[in-house]
Short mmCIF file of C-alpha atoms in Angstrom, two decimals:
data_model
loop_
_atom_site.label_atom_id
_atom_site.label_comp_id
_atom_site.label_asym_id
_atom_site.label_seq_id
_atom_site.Cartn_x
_atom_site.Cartn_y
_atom_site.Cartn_z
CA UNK A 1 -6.72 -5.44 20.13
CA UNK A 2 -6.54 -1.36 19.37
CA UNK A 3 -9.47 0.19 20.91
CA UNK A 4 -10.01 3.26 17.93
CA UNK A 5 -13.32 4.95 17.94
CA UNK A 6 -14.26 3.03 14.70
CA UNK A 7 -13.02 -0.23 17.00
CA UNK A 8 -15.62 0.59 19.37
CA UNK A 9 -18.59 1.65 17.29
CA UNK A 10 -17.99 -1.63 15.33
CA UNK A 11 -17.90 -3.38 18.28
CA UNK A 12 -21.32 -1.33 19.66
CA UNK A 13 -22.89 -2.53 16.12
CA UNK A 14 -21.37 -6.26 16.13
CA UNK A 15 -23.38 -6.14 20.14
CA UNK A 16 -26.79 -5.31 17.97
CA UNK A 17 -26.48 -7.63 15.86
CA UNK A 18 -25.43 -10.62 18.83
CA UNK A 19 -28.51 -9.89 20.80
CA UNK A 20 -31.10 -9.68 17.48
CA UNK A 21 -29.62 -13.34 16.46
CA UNK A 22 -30.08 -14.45 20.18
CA UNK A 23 -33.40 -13.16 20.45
CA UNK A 24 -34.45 -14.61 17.11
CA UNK A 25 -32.90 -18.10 18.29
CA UNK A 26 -35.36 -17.66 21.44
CA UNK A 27 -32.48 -17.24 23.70
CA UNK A 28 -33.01 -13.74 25.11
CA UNK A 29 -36.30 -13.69 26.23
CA UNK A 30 -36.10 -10.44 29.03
CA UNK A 31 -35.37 -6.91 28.45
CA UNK A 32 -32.82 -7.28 31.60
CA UNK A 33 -30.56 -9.80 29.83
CA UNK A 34 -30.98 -8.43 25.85
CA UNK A 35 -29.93 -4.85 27.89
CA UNK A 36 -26.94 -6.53 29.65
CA UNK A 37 -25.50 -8.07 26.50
CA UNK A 38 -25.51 -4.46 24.53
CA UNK A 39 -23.72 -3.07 27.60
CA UNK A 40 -20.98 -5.15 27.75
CA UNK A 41 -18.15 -5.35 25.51
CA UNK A 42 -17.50 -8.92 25.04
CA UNK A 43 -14.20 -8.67 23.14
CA UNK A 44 -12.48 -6.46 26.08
CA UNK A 45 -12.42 -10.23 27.72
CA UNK A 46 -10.90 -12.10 24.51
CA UNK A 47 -8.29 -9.81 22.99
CA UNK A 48 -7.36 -12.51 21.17
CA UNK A 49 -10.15 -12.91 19.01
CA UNK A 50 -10.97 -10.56 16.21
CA UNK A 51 -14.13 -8.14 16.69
CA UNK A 52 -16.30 -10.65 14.51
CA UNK A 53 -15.54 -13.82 16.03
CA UNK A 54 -16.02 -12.52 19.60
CA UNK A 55 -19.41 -11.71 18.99
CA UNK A 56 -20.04 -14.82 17.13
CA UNK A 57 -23.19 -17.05 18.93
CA UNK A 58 -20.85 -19.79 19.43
CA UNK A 59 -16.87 -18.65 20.28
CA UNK A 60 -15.72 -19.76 23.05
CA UNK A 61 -13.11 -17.18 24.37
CA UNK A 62 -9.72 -17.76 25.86
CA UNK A 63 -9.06 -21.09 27.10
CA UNK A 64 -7.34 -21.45 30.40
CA UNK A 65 -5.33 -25.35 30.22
CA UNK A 66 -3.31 -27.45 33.13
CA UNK A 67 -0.34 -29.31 32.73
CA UNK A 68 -1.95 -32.01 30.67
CA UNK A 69 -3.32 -29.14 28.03
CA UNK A 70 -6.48 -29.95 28.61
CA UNK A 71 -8.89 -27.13 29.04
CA UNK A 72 -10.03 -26.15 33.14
CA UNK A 73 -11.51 -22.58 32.58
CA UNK A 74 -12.92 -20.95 29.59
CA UNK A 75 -15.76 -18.07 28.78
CA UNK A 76 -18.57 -20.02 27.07
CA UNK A 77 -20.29 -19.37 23.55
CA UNK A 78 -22.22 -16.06 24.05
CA UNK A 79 -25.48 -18.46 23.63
CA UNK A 80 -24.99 -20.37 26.45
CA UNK A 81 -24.24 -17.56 28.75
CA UNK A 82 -27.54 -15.96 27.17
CA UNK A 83 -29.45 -19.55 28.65
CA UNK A 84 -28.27 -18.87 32.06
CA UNK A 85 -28.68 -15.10 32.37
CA UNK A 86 -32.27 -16.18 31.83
CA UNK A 87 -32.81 -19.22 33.82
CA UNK A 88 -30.81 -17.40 36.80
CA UNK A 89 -33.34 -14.10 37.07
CA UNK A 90 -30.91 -11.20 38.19
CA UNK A 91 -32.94 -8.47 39.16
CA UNK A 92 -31.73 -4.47 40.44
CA UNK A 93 -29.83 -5.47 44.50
CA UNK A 94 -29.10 -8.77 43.65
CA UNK A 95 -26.41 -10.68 45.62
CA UNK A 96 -25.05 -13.14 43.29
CA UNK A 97 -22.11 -15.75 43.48
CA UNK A 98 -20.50 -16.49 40.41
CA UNK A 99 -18.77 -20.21 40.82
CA UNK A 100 -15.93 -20.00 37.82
CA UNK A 101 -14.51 -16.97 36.74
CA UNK A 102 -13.99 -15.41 33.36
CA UNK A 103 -15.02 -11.64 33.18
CA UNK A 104 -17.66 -11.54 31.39
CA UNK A 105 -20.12 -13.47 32.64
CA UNK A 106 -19.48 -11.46 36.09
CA UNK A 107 -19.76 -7.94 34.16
CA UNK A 108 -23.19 -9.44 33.08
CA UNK A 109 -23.96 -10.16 35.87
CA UNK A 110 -23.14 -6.51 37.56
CA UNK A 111 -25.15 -5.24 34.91
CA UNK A 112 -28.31 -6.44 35.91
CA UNK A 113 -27.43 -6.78 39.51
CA UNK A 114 -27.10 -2.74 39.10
CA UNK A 115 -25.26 -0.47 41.57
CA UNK A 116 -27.56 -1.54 44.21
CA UNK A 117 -26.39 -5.07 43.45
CA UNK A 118 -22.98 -7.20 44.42
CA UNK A 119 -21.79 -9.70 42.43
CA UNK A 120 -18.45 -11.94 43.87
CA UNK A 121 -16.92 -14.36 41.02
CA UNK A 122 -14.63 -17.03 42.71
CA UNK A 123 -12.18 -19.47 41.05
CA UNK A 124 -9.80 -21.66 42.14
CA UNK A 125 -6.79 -20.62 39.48
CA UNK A 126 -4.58 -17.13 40.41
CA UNK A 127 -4.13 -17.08 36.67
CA UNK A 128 -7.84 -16.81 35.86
CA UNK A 129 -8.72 -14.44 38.82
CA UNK A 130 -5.66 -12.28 37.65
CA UNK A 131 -7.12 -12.17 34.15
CA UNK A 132 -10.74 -11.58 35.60
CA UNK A 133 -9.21 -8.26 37.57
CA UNK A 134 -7.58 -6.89 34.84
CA UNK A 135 -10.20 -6.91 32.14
CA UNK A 136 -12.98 -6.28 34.58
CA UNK A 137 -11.39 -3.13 35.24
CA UNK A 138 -11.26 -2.34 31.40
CA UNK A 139 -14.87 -3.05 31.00
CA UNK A 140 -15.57 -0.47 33.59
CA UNK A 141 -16.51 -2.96 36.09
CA UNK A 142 -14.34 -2.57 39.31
CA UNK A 143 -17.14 -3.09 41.41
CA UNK A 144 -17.14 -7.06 41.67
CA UNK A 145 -15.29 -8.81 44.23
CA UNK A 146 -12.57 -11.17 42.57
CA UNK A 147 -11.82 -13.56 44.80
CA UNK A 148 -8.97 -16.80 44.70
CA UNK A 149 -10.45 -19.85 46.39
CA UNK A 150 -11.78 -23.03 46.10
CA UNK A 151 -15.81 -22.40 45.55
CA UNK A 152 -16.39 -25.89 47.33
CA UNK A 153 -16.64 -23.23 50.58
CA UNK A 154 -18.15 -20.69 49.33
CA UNK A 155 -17.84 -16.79 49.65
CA UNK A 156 -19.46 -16.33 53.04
CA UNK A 157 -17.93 -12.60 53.54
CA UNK A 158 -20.22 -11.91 50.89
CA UNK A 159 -23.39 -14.31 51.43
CA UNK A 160 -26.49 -14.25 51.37
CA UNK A 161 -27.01 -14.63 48.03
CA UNK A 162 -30.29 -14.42 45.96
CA UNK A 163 -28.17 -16.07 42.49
CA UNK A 164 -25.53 -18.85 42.75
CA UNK A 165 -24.52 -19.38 39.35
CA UNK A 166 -21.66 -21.66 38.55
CA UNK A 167 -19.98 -21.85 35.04
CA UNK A 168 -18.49 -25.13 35.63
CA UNK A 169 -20.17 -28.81 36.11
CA UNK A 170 -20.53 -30.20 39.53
CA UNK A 171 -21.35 -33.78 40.55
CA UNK A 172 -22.17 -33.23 44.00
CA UNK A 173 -23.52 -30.00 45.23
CA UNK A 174 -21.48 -28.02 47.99
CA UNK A 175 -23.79 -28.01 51.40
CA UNK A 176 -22.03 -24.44 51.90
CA UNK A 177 -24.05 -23.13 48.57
CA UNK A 178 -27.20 -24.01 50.02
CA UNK A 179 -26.02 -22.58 53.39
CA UNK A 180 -25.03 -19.24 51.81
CA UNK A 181 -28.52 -18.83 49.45
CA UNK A 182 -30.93 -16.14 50.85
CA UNK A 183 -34.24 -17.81 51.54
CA UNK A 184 -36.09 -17.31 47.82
CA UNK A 185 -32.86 -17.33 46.29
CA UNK A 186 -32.07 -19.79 42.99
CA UNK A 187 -28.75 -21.88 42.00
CA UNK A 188 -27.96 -22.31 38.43
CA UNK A 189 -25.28 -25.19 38.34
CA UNK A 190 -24.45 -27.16 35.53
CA UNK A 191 -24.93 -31.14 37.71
CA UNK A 192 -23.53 -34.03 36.39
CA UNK A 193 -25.63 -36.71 36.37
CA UNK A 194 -23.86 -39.89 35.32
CA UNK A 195 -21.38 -37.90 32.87
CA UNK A 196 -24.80 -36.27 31.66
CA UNK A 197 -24.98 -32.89 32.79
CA UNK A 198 -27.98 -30.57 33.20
CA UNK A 199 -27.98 -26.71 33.95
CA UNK A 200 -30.33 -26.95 36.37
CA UNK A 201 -32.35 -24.06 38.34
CA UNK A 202 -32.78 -25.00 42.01
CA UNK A 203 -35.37 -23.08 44.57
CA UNK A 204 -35.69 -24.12 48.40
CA UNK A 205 -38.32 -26.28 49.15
CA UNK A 206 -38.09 -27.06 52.99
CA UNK A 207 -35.02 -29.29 53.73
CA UNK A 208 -34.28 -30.02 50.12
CA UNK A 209 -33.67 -28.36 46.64
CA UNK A 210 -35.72 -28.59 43.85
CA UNK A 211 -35.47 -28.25 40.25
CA UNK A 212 -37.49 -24.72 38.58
CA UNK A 213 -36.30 -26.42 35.14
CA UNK A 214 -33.07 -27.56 33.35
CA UNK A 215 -31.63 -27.39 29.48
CA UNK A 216 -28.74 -29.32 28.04
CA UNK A 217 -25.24 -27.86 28.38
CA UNK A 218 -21.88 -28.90 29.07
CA UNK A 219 -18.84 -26.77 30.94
CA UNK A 220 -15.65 -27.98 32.58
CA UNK A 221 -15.86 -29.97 35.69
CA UNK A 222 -14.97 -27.75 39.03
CA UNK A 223 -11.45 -27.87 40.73
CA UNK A 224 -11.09 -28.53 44.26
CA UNK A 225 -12.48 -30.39 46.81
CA UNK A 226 -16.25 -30.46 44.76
CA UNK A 227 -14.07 -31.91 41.58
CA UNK A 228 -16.75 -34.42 39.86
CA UNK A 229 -15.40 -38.56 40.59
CA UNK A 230 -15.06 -39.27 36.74
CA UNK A 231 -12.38 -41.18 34.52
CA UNK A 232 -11.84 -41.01 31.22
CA UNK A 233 -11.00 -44.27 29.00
CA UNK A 234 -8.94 -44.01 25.83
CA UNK A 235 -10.41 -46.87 23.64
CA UNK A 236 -9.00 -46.09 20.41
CA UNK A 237 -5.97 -43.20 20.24
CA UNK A 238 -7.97 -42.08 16.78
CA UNK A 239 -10.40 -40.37 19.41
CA UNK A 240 -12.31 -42.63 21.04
CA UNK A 241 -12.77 -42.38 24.53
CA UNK A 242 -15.85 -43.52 27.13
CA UNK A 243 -16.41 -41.44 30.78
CA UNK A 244 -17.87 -43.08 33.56
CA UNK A 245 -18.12 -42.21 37.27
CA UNK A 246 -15.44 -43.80 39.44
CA UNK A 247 -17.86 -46.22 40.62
CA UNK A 248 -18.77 -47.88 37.58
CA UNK A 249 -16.48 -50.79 36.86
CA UNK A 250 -14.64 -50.69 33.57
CA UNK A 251 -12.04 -52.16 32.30
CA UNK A 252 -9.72 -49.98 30.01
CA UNK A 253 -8.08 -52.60 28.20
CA UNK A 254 -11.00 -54.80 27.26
CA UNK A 255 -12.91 -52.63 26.45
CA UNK A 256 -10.24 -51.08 23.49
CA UNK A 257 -9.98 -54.42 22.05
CA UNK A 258 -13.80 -54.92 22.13
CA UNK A 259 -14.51 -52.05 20.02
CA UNK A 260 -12.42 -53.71 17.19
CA UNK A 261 -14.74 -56.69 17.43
CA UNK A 262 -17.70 -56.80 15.11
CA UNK A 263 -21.01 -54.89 16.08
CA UNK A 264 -24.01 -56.15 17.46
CA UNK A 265 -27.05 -53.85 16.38
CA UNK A 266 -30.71 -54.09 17.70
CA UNK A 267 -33.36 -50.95 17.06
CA UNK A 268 -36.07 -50.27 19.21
CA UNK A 269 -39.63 -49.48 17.37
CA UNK A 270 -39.74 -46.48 15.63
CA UNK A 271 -41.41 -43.32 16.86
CA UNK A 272 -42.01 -39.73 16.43
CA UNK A 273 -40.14 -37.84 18.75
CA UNK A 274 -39.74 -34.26 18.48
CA UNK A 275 -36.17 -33.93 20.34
CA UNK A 276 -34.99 -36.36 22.16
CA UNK A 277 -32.49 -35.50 24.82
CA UNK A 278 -34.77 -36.87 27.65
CA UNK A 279 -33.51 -39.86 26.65
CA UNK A 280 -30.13 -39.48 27.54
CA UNK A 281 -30.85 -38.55 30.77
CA UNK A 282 -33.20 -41.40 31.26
CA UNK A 283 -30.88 -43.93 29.86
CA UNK A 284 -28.48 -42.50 32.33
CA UNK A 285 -30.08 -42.92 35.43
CA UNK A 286 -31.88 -45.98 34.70
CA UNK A 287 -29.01 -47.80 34.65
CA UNK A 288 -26.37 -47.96 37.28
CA UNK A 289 -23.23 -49.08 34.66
CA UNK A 290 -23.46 -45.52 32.40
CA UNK A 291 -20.95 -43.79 30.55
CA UNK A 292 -20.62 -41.41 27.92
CA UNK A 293 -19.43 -42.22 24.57
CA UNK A 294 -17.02 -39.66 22.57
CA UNK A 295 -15.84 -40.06 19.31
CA UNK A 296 -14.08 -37.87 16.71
CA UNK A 297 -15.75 -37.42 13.03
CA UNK A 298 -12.14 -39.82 12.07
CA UNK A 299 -13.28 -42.54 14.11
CA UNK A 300 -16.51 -42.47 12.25
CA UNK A 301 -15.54 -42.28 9.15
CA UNK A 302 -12.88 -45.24 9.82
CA UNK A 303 -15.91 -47.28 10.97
CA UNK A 304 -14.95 -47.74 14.48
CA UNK A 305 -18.41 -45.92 16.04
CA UNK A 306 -22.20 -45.63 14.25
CA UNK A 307 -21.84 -41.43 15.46
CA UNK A 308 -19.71 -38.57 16.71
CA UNK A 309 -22.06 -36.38 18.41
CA UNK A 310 -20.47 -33.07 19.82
CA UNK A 311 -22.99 -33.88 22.98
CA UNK A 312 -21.33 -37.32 23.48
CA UNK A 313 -23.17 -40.81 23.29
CA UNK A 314 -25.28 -42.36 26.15
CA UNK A 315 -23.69 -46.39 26.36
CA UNK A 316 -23.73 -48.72 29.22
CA UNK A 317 -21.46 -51.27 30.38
CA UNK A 318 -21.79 -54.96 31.89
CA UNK A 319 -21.27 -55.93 35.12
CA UNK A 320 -17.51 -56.94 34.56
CA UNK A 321 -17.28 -53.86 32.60
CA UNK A 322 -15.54 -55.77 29.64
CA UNK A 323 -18.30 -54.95 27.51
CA UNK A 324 -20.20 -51.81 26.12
CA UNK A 325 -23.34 -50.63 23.99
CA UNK A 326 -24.29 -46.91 22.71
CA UNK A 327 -27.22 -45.04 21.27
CA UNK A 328 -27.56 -45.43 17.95
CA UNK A 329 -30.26 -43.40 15.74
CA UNK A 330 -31.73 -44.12 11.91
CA UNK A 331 -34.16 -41.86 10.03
CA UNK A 332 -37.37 -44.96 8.56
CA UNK A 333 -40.53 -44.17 6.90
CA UNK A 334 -42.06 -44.09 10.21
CA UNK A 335 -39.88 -41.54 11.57
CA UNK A 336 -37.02 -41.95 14.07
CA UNK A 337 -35.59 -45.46 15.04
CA UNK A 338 -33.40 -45.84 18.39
CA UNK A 339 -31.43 -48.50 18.41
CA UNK A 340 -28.24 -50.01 20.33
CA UNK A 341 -24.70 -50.88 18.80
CA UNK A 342 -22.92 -53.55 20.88
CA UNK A 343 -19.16 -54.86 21.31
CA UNK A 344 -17.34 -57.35 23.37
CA UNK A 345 -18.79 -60.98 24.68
CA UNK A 346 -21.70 -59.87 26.42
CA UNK A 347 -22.85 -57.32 23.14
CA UNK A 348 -26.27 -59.50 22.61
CA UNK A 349 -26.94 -58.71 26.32
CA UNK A 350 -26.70 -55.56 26.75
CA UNK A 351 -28.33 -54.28 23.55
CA UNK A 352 -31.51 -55.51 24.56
CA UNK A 353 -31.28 -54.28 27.61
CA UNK A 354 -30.71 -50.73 25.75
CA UNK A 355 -33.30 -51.71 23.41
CA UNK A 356 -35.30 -52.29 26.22
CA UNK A 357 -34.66 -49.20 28.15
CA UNK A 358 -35.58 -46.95 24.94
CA UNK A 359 -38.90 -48.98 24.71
CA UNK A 360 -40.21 -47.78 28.17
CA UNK A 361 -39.08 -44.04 27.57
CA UNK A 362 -42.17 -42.23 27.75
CA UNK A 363 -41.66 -39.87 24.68
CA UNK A 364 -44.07 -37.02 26.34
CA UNK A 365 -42.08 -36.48 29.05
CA UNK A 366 -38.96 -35.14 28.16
CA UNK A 367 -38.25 -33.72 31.77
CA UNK A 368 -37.65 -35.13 35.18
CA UNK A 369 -38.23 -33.56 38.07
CA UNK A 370 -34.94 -33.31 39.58
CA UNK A 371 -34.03 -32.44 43.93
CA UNK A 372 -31.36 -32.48 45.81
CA UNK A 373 -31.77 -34.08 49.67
CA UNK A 374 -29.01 -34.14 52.27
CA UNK A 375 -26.73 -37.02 52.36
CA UNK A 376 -28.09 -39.25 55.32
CA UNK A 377 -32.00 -38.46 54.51
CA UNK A 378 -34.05 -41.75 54.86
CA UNK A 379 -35.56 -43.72 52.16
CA UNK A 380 -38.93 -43.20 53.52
CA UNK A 381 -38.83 -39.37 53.00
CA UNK A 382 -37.65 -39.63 49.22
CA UNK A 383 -40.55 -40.28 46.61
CA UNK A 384 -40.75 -43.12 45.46
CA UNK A 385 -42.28 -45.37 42.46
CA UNK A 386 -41.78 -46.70 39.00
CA UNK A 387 -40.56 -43.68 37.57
CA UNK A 388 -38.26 -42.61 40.13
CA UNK A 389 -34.67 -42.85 40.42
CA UNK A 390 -32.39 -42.06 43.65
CA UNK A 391 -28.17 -41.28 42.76
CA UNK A 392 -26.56 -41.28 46.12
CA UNK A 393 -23.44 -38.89 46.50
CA UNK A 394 -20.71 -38.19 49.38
CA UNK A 395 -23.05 -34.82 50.00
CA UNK A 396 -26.50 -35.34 48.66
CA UNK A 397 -29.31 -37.62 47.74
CA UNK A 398 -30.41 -36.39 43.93
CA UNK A 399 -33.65 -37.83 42.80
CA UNK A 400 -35.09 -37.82 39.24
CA UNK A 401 -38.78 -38.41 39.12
CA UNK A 402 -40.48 -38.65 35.49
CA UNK A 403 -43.72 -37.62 35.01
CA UNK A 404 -46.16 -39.68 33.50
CA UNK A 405 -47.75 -37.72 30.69
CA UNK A 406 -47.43 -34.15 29.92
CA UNK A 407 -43.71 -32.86 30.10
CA UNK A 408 -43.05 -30.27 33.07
CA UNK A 409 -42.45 -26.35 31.29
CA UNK A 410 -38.67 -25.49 31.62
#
């Protein structure tokens, strides 16, 4: 891309306009962040893209892919970036460790971390690290350590850190992150939780970690040691395709053929609900055989799935893992209707159990209380009751605990 003066104040003006559309969407919500995102020109890091589409709410820029083509690094939609500037609370000094590099999330970063600030990005791939250098240095930001290695240890040259934000999903948190975070210091980390991932905000709370609130979003799973225990089944080659964790039994071929069996449908009673994406979450650690469903807008409109939601589709397996149901959602008189879509032998099953499972959502609370306790900690020091849920990991103990009535501010 030519950098000409007119270049450059169209790119200054295109900036404006970015941060007034993010700030009307309720996305930039501190001075700090709406002043980071006019400093830094976005399109140095995706030459590729014209001037208008970098600065677009939702490109994604420049794609990184392994052997396979699929995608391992990438510089999110400007939107999402915006959500995490926020959540992760860079002030003038800051140390901060950026987990997944890019660029441009790091020059952000330097921005509000200010000269009296460091900010180390670390990735795994000398292709994006190389990249990262390079336009770094265009942007004027020569200042951040660039560093090739897998994040699963850390950057402890560099530690402690008051920010430890990482741009792509984990499943189990590194003990070195916690290890490396300055005593009031906050990780932003996108955690996988059942193939349902949350960008959480974790503070220190004695031994353990505990969430300061989460939103939706989804990123690449890290390389390396901390590389999330998923698999991804092919069900129909139209684009259908169900993740689970590696622990959940599921059987590939099975379950292909049982999604070419007829439907079993069940709906739960209807109910307003003004979003709903606590129920996902709750779906997915309520019940120990969870995956998420993905389909293509094709294999909707050839009638193999009810949906093709970009988000993916909360279903759950049987035991043998032969047999599957998903979410399924109608508009009624009465206002939203939840509902289960079954296939295979044991359909009938398992959509009432999903029916079931929507029934005792509690609609007003839409967020779980979510902390992270070493591996090893004994049952007797985790909370415990009807509404909370324990997923054991190699590293950690996460528990989700639902409130009861109001929802917790995010």
């Amino acid at each position: 891309m030519s950098q000409t003066t007119n270049d450059l104040d169209w790119a200054a003006s295109l900036r404006e306009q970015m941060v007034a559309e993010l700030e009307s969407a309720g996305l930039v919500l501190t001075p700090a962040v709406a002043a980071a995102l006019r400093a830094v020109p976005r399109h140095v890091f995706g030459p590729e893209e014209p001037l208008e589409a970098a600065y677009a709410l939702h490109t994604i820029l420049h794609r990184t892919l392994d052997e396979s083509g699929a995608a391992v690094s990438m510089i999110s939609a400007v939107e999402v970036q915006a959500m995490m500037l926020e959540q992760a609370q860079v002030t003038s000094g800051s140390r901060v460790l950026e987990v997944g590099s890019g660029g441009y999330n790091a020059a952000l970063l330097a921005d509000m971390a200010g000269p009296d600030g460091q900010v180390t990005t670390v990735d795994i791939d000398e292709r994006v690290t190389e990249r990262t250098t390079r336009y770094l240095a265009q942007a004027g930001y020569n200042g951040v350590n660039v560093v090739l290695a897998d994040a699963d240890g850390g950057v402890p040259e560099h530690a402690p850190y008051d920010v430890i934000m990482a741009t792509t999903s984990v499943q189990d948190l590194p003990p070195t992150w916690v290890d490396q975070l300055a005593p009031d210091g906050r990780i932003v980390v996108p955690l996988r939780l059942r193939g349902t991932p949350r960008v959480v905000v974790l503070v220190r709370d004695g031994d353990r970690l505990v969430s300061a609130g989460y939103e939706l979003g989804h990123f690449v799973p890290v390389r390396g040691r901390s590389t999330p225990d998923e698999r991804s089944l092919v069900l129909d080659e139209v684009g259908v395709t169900l993740r689970v964790d590696g622990d959940v039994s599921a059987d590939q071929a099975a379950l292909a053929s049982a999604l070419h069996t007829e439907a079993t449908v069940a709906w739960a009673t209807p109910r307003e609900v003004s979003r709903f994406d606590g129920l996902g979450l709750w779906l997915a650690v309520n019940e120990d055989a969870f995956g998420m469903l993905n389909a293509t807008t094709d294999a909707k409109d050839r009638g193999l799935v009810a949906h093709s939601w970009a988000v993916g589709i909360p279903a759950i397996l049987d035991q043998v893992g032969r047999s599957f149901a998903y979410l399924t959602l109608r508009r009624t008189e009465d206002g939203p209707q939840f509902g289960a879509t079954g296939h295979g032998e044991n359909a009938s099953e398992l959509v009432a159990r999903f029916v079931d499972l929507i029934e005792a959502w509690d609609t007003t609370s839409l967020d779980a209380q979510i902390s992270l306790y070493p591996a090893g900690t004994p049952d007797d020091v985790l909370p415990s009751g009807e509404h909370v849920r324990v997923l054991d990991r190699p590293r950690n103990r996460v528990v989700l605990t639902w409130p009861t009535q109001t929802p917790q501010g995010v």
